[in-house]
Amino acid sequence: MASTVLTGIGTLVTNDPGLGDGRLGVIRDAAVVFDDGIVEWVGRSGAAPSGDYGHDLGGRAVLPGFVESHSHLVFAGERADEFGARMSGTLYAAGGIRTTIAATRAATDDELRANTRRLMNESLRAGSTTVECKTGYGQSVDSELRSSKIAAEFTDEVTLLAAHVPPPEFADRVDDYVRMVCDEMIDACAPYAKWIDVFCERGAFDRDQAHAVLTAGMAKGLVPRVHGNQLRTGPGVQLAVELGAASVDHVTYVTTADIDALAHSSTVATLLPGADFSTRNKYPDARALIDAGVTVALGADCNPGTSYTTSLPFCIAIAVRDMRMTPEEAVWSATAGGARALRRNDIGVLRPGAKADAIALDAPSYLHLAYRPGVPLIHQVWRAGAAVDSANR
């Protein structure tokens, strides 16, 4: 692959404090060299080495590509009516997922594949160069296997979320469903997945059921993640820490003990403000988590019921405005924080040796992501050093 030199960068976010100023490692009037899919060099524009191709960005900001560590993209149908009812006063309940289960089971492989591709491309247009993708709308052995295979066509970061909610046929036999997940679904789907997840919440799965699913997945080599503490306080955070989960996601209702446990663990708290926006739930107390030393990631949580957005810039703006995060914290959490939630150190950063995933903004600074909410600021996307054509983003 030919080398590419990006010059004229007004503000470069490296996420490496050793390369620039502050936690974001900011370099002004910067340049970056991509070669063979990785970052070869970063520094001031005046010192940039030559390359095969040059691109003057005219003072635009450059950041690592966003790392979307929580999404549900393999599904059919939509739930706009449910959203409208919530906006009219109906409280959110996890059971709405069953509507999507029915639509997903009825869809063809090609229909599911086309919808997943559409949402992956939409995520890329919004600057997400790495996207984790969960199953969880099939909830039978064959349907979860199909979802796992389709997700694996688009990303290496596939999460088996067979334990999303009990499907209708197991509504009164939740323990039987958990046994089927542990004894059959995990065996079938593990070759296509990297992660095992469970929705540990009233109306979904209790602590013992969640523990059984996660440990069964771990026995097959899958790494645990947890949907926890979204609708009320509960055991999700503590279970995630106990099992050494990579992340616990939502983290909206937490106790002091939950925050302390996270602060003394390697488990990332992945905050999903799009879901709280769409359900009129309260937002997580990001300030309390960060001040306690918890590692925080931001995700868009794209799904048809509670957060039908693929835009991490939108989530950054919410996090800054309503979750008391600084712009620096929000940008870090949507890039390096997402990488931590996926246990990756080759993405979410722009330093020599990292994967050459980057975005340029139609703005001079990353501050504009929160300063100009709702404005399509993504000017260019590079993935593995290659510019992504805007028609295919």
Coordinates of N, CA, C and O in Angstrom, one line a residue, residues 156-286:
D156 N -15.2 -8.0 13.2 CA -14.6 -9.0 14.0 C -15.1 -9.0 15.5 O -14.8 -9.9 16.3
E157 N -15.8 -7.9 15.8 CA -16.3 -7.7 17.2 C -17.7 -8.1 17.3 O -18.6 -7.3 17.4
V158 N -18.0 -9.4 17.3 CA -19.3 -10.0 17.3 C -19.6 -10.4 18.8 O -18.8 -11.1 19.4
T159 N -20.7 -10.0 19.3 CA -21.2 -10.3 20.6 C -22.4 -11.2 20.5 O -23.4 -10.8 19.9
L160 N -22.4 -12.4 21.2 CA -23.6 -13.2 21.3 C -24.4 -12.7 22.5 O -24.0 -12.8 23.7
L161 N -25.6 -12.2 22.1 CA -26.5 -11.7 23.1 C -27.8 -12.5 23.1 O -28.9 -12.0 23.0
A162 N -27.7 -13.8 23.1 CA -28.8 -14.7 23.1 C -29.7 -14.4 24.3 O -30.9 -14.6 24.2
A163 N -29.1 -14.0 25.4 CA -29.9 -13.7 26.6 C -30.2 -12.2 26.6 O -29.7 -11.4 27.5
H164 N -31.0 -11.8 25.7 CA -31.5 -10.4 25.6 C -32.7 -10.2 26.5 O -32.7 -9.5 27.5
V165 N -33.8 -10.9 26.1 CA -34.9 -11.1 27.0 C -35.5 -12.5 26.7 O -35.2 -13.0 25.6
P166 N -36.2 -13.1 27.6 CA -36.8 -14.4 27.3 C -37.8 -14.2 26.1 O -38.6 -13.4 26.1
P167 N -37.7 -15.1 25.1 CA -38.6 -15.0 23.9 C -40.0 -15.4 24.4 O -40.2 -16.0 25.4
P168 N -41.0 -15.0 23.6 CA -42.4 -15.3 24.0 C -42.7 -16.7 24.4 O -43.4 -17.0 25.4
E169 N -42.2 -17.7 23.7 CA -42.5 -19.1 24.0 C -41.8 -19.5 25.3 O -42.2 -20.6 25.8
F170 N -40.9 -18.7 25.9 CA -40.3 -19.1 27.2 C -40.7 -18.1 28.2 O -40.0 -18.0 29.3
A171 N -41.7 -17.3 28.0 CA -42.1 -16.2 29.0 C -42.3 -16.7 30.4 O -41.9 -16.1 31.4
D172 N -42.8 -17.9 30.5 CA -43.1 -18.5 31.9 C -42.1 -19.6 32.2 O -42.3 -20.3 33.2
R173 N -41.0 -19.7 31.4 CA -40.0 -20.8 31.6 C -38.6 -20.2 31.4 O -37.9 -20.8 30.6
V174 N -38.3 -19.2 32.1 CA -37.1 -18.5 31.8 C -35.9 -19.4 32.1 O -34.9 -19.4 31.4
D175 N -35.9 -20.2 33.2 CA -34.8 -21.0 33.5 C -34.6 -22.1 32.4 O -33.4 -22.4 32.1
D176 N -35.7 -22.5 31.7 CA -35.5 -23.4 30.6 C -34.8 -22.8 29.4 O -34.0 -23.4 28.8
Y177 N -35.2 -21.5 29.2 CA -34.5 -20.8 28.1 C -33.0 -20.6 28.4 O -32.2 -20.8 27.6
V178 N -32.7 -20.2 29.7 CA -31.3 -20.1 30.1 C -30.5 -21.4 29.8 O -29.4 -21.4 29.3
R179 N -31.1 -22.5 30.1 CA -30.5 -23.8 29.9 C -30.2 -24.0 28.4 O -29.2 -24.5 28.0
M180 N -31.2 -23.6 27.6 CA -31.0 -23.8 26.1 C -29.9 -22.9 25.6 O -29.0 -23.3 24.8
V181 N -29.8 -21.6 26.2 CA -28.7 -20.8 25.8 C -27.4 -21.4 26.2 O -26.4 -21.4 25.3
C182 N -27.3 -21.9 27.4 CA -26.0 -22.4 27.9 C -25.6 -23.7 27.2 O -24.4 -24.0 26.9
D183 N -26.6 -24.6 26.9 CA -26.3 -25.9 26.4 C -26.3 -26.0 24.9 O -25.6 -26.9 24.3
E184 N -27.0 -25.1 24.2 CA -27.1 -25.3 22.8 C -26.6 -24.0 22.0 O -25.8 -24.1 21.1
M185 N -27.2 -22.8 22.3 CA -26.9 -21.6 21.6 C -25.4 -21.3 21.6 O -24.8 -20.9 20.6
I186 N -24.8 -21.3 22.8 CA -23.4 -20.9 22.9 C -22.5 -21.8 22.1 O -21.6 -21.4 21.4
D187 N -22.8 -23.2 22.2 CA -22.0 -24.1 21.4 C -22.1 -23.8 19.9 O -21.1 -23.8 19.2
A188 N -23.3 -23.5 19.4 CA -23.5 -23.3 18.0 C -22.9 -22.0 17.5 O -22.3 -21.9 16.4
C189 N -23.0 -20.9 18.3 CA -22.6 -19.6 17.9 C -21.2 -19.2 18.2 O -20.6 -18.2 17.6
A190 N -20.6 -19.8 19.2 CA -19.2 -19.4 19.7 C -18.2 -19.3 18.6 O -17.3 -18.4 18.6
P191 N -18.2 -20.2 17.5 CA -17.2 -20.0 16.5 C -17.2 -18.7 15.7 O -16.3 -18.3 15.1
Y192 N -18.4 -18.0 15.8 CA -18.6 -16.7 15.1 C -18.5 -15.5 16.0 O -18.6 -14.4 15.5
A193 N -18.3 -15.7 17.2 CA -18.4 -14.6 18.2 C -17.1 -14.4 19.0 O -16.3 -15.4 19.1
K194 N -16.9 -13.3 19.6 CA -15.8 -13.0 20.4 C -16.2 -12.7 21.8 O -15.5 -13.0 22.8
W195 N -17.5 -12.2 22.0 CA -18.0 -11.8 23.3 C -19.3 -12.5 23.6 O -20.0 -12.9 22.8
I196 N -19.6 -12.6 24.9 CA -20.8 -13.1 25.5 C -21.5 -12.0 26.3 O -20.8 -11.4 27.2
D197 N -22.7 -11.7 26.1 CA -23.4 -10.6 26.8 C -24.7 -11.1 27.3 O -25.3 -12.1 26.9
V198 N -25.3 -10.4 28.3 CA -26.6 -10.7 28.9 C -27.2 -9.4 29.4 O -26.5 -8.5 29.9
F199 N -28.5 -9.4 29.3 CA -29.3 -8.2 29.9 C -29.7 -8.6 31.3 O -30.7 -9.3 31.5
C200 N -28.9 -8.1 32.2 CA -29.2 -8.4 33.7 C -30.1 -7.3 34.2 O -29.6 -6.3 34.7
E201 N -31.4 -7.5 34.2 CA -32.3 -6.5 34.6 C -33.7 -7.2 34.9 O -34.0 -8.2 34.3
R202 N -34.5 -6.6 35.8 CA -35.8 -7.0 36.0 C -36.6 -7.0 34.7 O -36.6 -6.0 34.0
G203 N -37.3 -8.1 34.4 CA -38.0 -8.2 33.1 C -37.1 -8.9 32.1 O -37.6 -9.3 31.0
A204 N -35.8 -9.1 32.4 CA -35.0 -9.9 31.5 C -34.4 -11.1 32.2 O -35.1 -12.1 32.4
F205 N -33.1 -11.0 32.8 CA -32.5 -12.1 33.5 C -32.0 -11.6 34.8 O -31.4 -10.6 34.9
D206 N -32.2 -12.5 35.9 CA -31.7 -12.1 37.2 C -30.2 -12.5 37.3 O -29.6 -13.0 36.4
R207 N -29.7 -12.2 38.5 CA -28.2 -12.4 38.7 C -27.8 -13.8 38.4 O -26.8 -14.1 37.7
D208 N -28.5 -14.8 39.0 CA -28.1 -16.2 38.8 C -28.2 -16.6 37.4 O -27.3 -17.4 36.9
Q209 N -29.2 -16.2 36.7 CA -29.4 -16.6 35.3 C -28.3 -15.9 34.4 O -27.7 -16.6 33.6
A210 N -28.0 -14.7 34.7 CA -27.0 -14.0 34.0 C -25.6 -14.6 34.2 O -24.8 -14.8 33.3
H211 N -25.3 -15.0 35.5 CA -24.1 -15.6 35.8 C -23.9 -16.9 35.1 O -22.8 -17.2 34.5
A212 N -25.0 -17.7 35.0 CA -25.0 -19.0 34.3 C -24.6 -18.8 32.8 O -23.8 -19.5 32.2
V213 N -25.2 -17.8 32.1 CA -25.0 -17.5 30.7 C -23.5 -17.1 30.5 O -22.8 -17.6 29.6
L214 N -23.1 -16.1 31.3 CA -21.8 -15.6 31.1 C -20.7 -16.6 31.4 O -19.7 -16.7 30.6
T215 N -20.8 -17.4 32.4 CA -19.8 -18.4 32.7 C -19.8 -19.6 31.6 O -18.8 -20.1 31.3
A216 N -21.0 -19.9 31.1 CA -21.1 -20.9 30.0 C -20.3 -20.3 28.8 O -19.6 -21.1 28.1
G217 N -20.5 -19.0 28.5 CA -19.8 -18.4 27.4 C -18.3 -18.4 27.6 O -17.5 -18.7 26.7
M218 N -17.9 -18.1 28.8 CA -16.5 -18.0 29.1 C -15.8 -19.4 29.0 O -14.7 -19.5 28.5
A219 N -16.6 -20.4 29.3 CA -16.0 -21.8 29.2 C -15.8 -22.2 27.7 O -15.0 -23.0 27.4
K220 N -16.4 -21.4 26.8 CA -16.2 -21.7 25.3 C -15.3 -20.6 24.8 O -15.2 -20.5 23.5
G221 N -14.6 -19.8 25.6 CA -13.6 -18.9 25.1 C -14.1 -17.5 24.8 O -13.4 -16.7 24.3
L222 N -15.4 -17.2 25.1 CA -16.0 -15.9 24.9 C -15.7 -15.0 26.1 O -15.7 -15.5 27.2
V223 N -15.5 -13.7 25.9 CA -15.2 -12.8 26.9 C -16.5 -12.1 27.3 O -17.3 -11.6 26.5
P224 N -16.8 -11.9 28.6 CA -18.0 -11.4 29.1 C -18.2 -9.9 28.9 O -17.2 -9.1 29.1
R225 N -19.4 -9.5 28.6 CA -19.9 -8.1 28.7 C -21.2 -8.2 29.4 O -21.9 -9.2 29.4
V226 N -21.7 -7.1 29.9 CA -23.0 -7.1 30.6 C -23.8 -5.8 30.3 O -23.3 -4.7 30.3
H227 N -25.1 -6.0 30.0 CA -26.1 -4.9 30.0 C -26.5 -4.8 31.5 O -27.2 -5.7 32.0
G228 N -26.2 -3.7 32.1 CA -26.6 -3.7 33.6 C -27.0 -2.3 34.0 O -26.5 -1.3 33.5
N229 N -27.9 -2.3 35.0 CA -28.3 -1.1 35.7 C -28.8 0.0 34.8 O -28.6 1.2 35.0
Q230 N -29.6 -0.4 33.8 CA -30.2 0.5 32.9 C -31.5 1.2 33.5 O -31.7 2.4 33.4
L231 N -32.3 0.3 34.1 CA -33.7 0.8 34.5 C -33.8 1.0 36.0 O -34.7 1.7 36.4
R232 N -32.9 0.4 36.7 CA -32.9 0.6 38.2 C -31.6 0.0 38.7 O -30.9 -0.6 38.0
T233 N -31.3 0.2 40.0 CA -30.2 -0.4 40.6 C -30.4 -1.9 40.6 O -31.5 -2.4 40.6
G234 N -29.3 -2.6 40.5 CA -29.4 -4.1 40.4 C -28.0 -4.7 40.5 O -27.0 -4.0 40.7
P235 N -27.9 -6.0 40.2 CA -26.7 -6.7 40.3 C -25.7 -6.7 39.1 O -24.6 -7.2 39.2
G236 N -26.1 -6.0 38.1 CA -25.3 -6.1 36.8 C -23.9 -5.6 37.0 O -23.0 -6.2 36.5
V237 N -23.7 -4.4 37.6 CA -22.4 -3.9 37.7 C -21.5 -4.8 38.6 O -20.3 -5.2 38.2
Q238 N -22.0 -5.3 39.7 CA -21.2 -6.1 40.6 C -20.9 -7.4 39.9 O -19.8 -8.0 40.0
L239 N -21.8 -8.0 39.1 CA -21.6 -9.2 38.4 C -20.5 -9.0 37.4 O -19.6 -9.9 37.2
A240 N -20.5 -7.9 36.7 CA -19.5 -7.7 35.6 C -18.1 -7.6 36.2 O -17.2 -8.2 35.7
V241 N -18.0 -6.9 37.4 CA -16.7 -6.8 38.0 C -16.3 -8.1 38.5 O -15.1 -8.5 38.4
E242 N -17.2 -8.9 39.1 CA -16.8 -10.2 39.7 C -16.2 -11.1 38.6 O -15.3 -11.9 38.9
L243 N -16.8 -11.1 37.4 CA -16.4 -12.0 36.3 C -15.3 -11.4 35.4 O -14.9 -12.0 34.5
G244 N -14.9 -10.2 35.8 CA -13.8 -9.5 35.0 C -14.3 -9.2 33.6 O -13.5 -9.3 32.6
A245 N -15.6 -8.8 33.5 CA -16.1 -8.4 32.2 C -15.3 -7.2 31.6 O -14.8 -6.3 32.3
A246 N -15.3 -7.2 30.2 CA -14.6 -6.1 29.6 C -15.4 -4.8 29.8 O -14.8 -3.7 29.9
S247 N -16.7 -4.9 29.8 CA -17.5 -3.7 30.1 C -18.8 -4.0 30.7 O -19.3 -5.1 30.5
V248 N -19.4 -3.0 31.3 CA -20.8 -3.1 31.8 C -21.5 -1.9 31.2 O -20.9 -0.8 31.3
D249 N -22.6 -2.1 30.5 CA -23.1 -1.0 29.6 C -24.5 -0.5 30.1 O -25.3 -1.3 30.5
H250 N -24.7 0.7 30.0 CA -25.8 1.6 30.4 C -25.4 2.3 31.7 O -25.2 3.4 31.8
V251 N -25.3 1.5 32.9 CA -24.7 2.0 34.1 C -25.5 3.3 34.5 O -24.9 4.3 34.9
T252 N -26.8 3.3 34.4 CA -27.6 4.5 34.6 C -27.9 4.7 36.1 O -27.9 5.8 36.6
Y253 N -28.2 3.6 36.8 CA -28.6 3.6 38.2 C -27.6 2.8 39.0 O -27.5 1.6 38.9
V254 N -26.7 3.5 39.7 CA -25.6 2.8 40.4 C -25.5 3.3 41.8 O -25.9 4.5 42.1
T255 N -25.0 2.5 42.7 CA -24.8 2.8 44.1 C -23.3 3.3 44.2 O -22.5 3.1 43.4
T256 N -23.0 3.8 45.4 CA -21.6 4.1 45.7 C -20.8 2.9 45.7 O -19.6 2.9 45.2
A257 N -21.3 1.8 46.1 CA -20.6 0.5 46.1 C -20.3 0.1 44.7 O -19.2 -0.5 44.3
D258 N -21.2 0.3 43.8 CA -21.0 0.0 42.3 C -19.9 0.8 41.7 O -19.0 0.3 41.0
I259 N -19.9 2.1 42.0 CA -18.9 3.0 41.5 C -17.5 2.6 42.0 O -16.5 2.5 41.3
D260 N -17.5 2.3 43.3 CA -16.2 1.9 43.9 C -15.7 0.6 43.3 O -14.5 0.4 43.1
A261 N -16.6 -0.4 43.1 CA -16.2 -1.6 42.5 C -15.6 -1.4 41.1 O -14.6 -2.0 40.7
L262 N -16.2 -0.6 40.3 CA -15.7 -0.3 39.0 C -14.4 0.4 39.0 O -13.5 0.1 38.2
A263 N -14.3 1.3 39.9 CA -13.0 2.1 40.0 C -11.8 1.2 40.4 O -10.7 1.6 40.1
H264 N -12.1 0.1 41.1 CA -11.0 -0.8 41.4 C -11.0 -2.0 40.6 O -10.5 -3.1 41.0
S265 N -11.5 -1.9 39.3 CA -11.5 -3.0 38.4 C -11.0 -2.6 37.0 O -10.8 -1.4 36.8
S266 N -10.9 -3.5 36.1 CA -10.5 -3.2 34.7 C -11.8 -3.1 33.9 O -11.7 -2.9 32.7
T267 N -13.0 -3.3 34.5 CA -14.2 -3.2 33.7 C -14.5 -1.8 33.3 O -14.6 -0.9 34.2
V268 N -14.8 -1.6 32.1 CA -15.2 -0.2 31.6 C -16.7 0.0 31.8 O -17.5 -0.9 31.6
A269 N -17.0 1.2 32.1 CA -18.4 1.6 32.2 C -18.8 2.3 30.8 O -18.3 3.4 30.6
T270 N -19.6 1.6 30.0 CA -20.0 2.1 28.7 C -21.3 2.8 28.9 O -22.3 2.2 29.2
L271 N -21.3 4.1 28.7 CA -22.5 4.9 28.8 C -23.2 5.1 27.5 O -22.5 5.3 26.4
L272 N -24.5 5.0 27.4 CA -25.3 5.0 26.2 C -26.4 6.1 26.2 O -27.5 5.8 26.4
P273 N -26.0 7.3 26.1 CA -26.9 8.4 26.3 C -28.1 8.4 25.2 O -29.1 9.0 25.5
G274 N -27.8 7.8 24.0 CA -28.9 7.8 23.1 C -30.1 7.0 23.6 O -31.2 7.3 23.3
A275 N -29.8 5.9 24.3 CA -30.9 5.1 24.9 C -31.7 6.0 25.9 O -33.0 5.9 26.0
D276 N -31.0 6.7 26.8 CA -31.7 7.5 27.8 C -32.4 8.7 27.1 O -33.5 9.0 27.6
F277 N -31.9 9.2 26.1 CA -32.6 10.3 25.3 C -33.9 9.7 24.8 O -35.0 10.4 24.9
S278 N -33.8 8.5 24.2 CA -35.0 8.0 23.5 C -36.0 7.4 24.4 O -37.2 7.3 24.1
T279 N -35.7 7.1 25.6 CA -36.6 6.5 26.6 C -37.0 7.5 27.7 O -37.8 7.2 28.5
R280 N -36.5 8.7 27.6 CA -36.7 9.7 28.6 C -36.3 9.2 30.0 O -36.9 9.6 31.0
N281 N -35.3 8.4 30.0 CA -34.7 7.9 31.3 C -33.8 9.0 31.8 O -33.4 9.9 31.0
K282 N -33.3 8.9 33.0 CA -32.3 9.8 33.4 C -31.0 9.4 32.8 O -30.8 8.3 32.4
Y283 N -30.1 10.4 32.7 CA -28.7 10.1 32.2 C -27.8 9.6 33.3 O -28.0 9.9 34.4
P284 N -26.8 8.8 32.9 CA -25.9 8.3 33.9 C -25.1 9.5 34.5 O -24.9 10.5 33.8
D285 N -24.6 9.3 35.7 CA -23.8 10.3 36.4 C -22.4 10.1 36.0 O -21.6 9.6 36.7
A286 N -22.1 10.6 34.8 CA -20.7 10.4 34.2 C -19.7 11.1 35.1 O -18.6 10.6 35.3

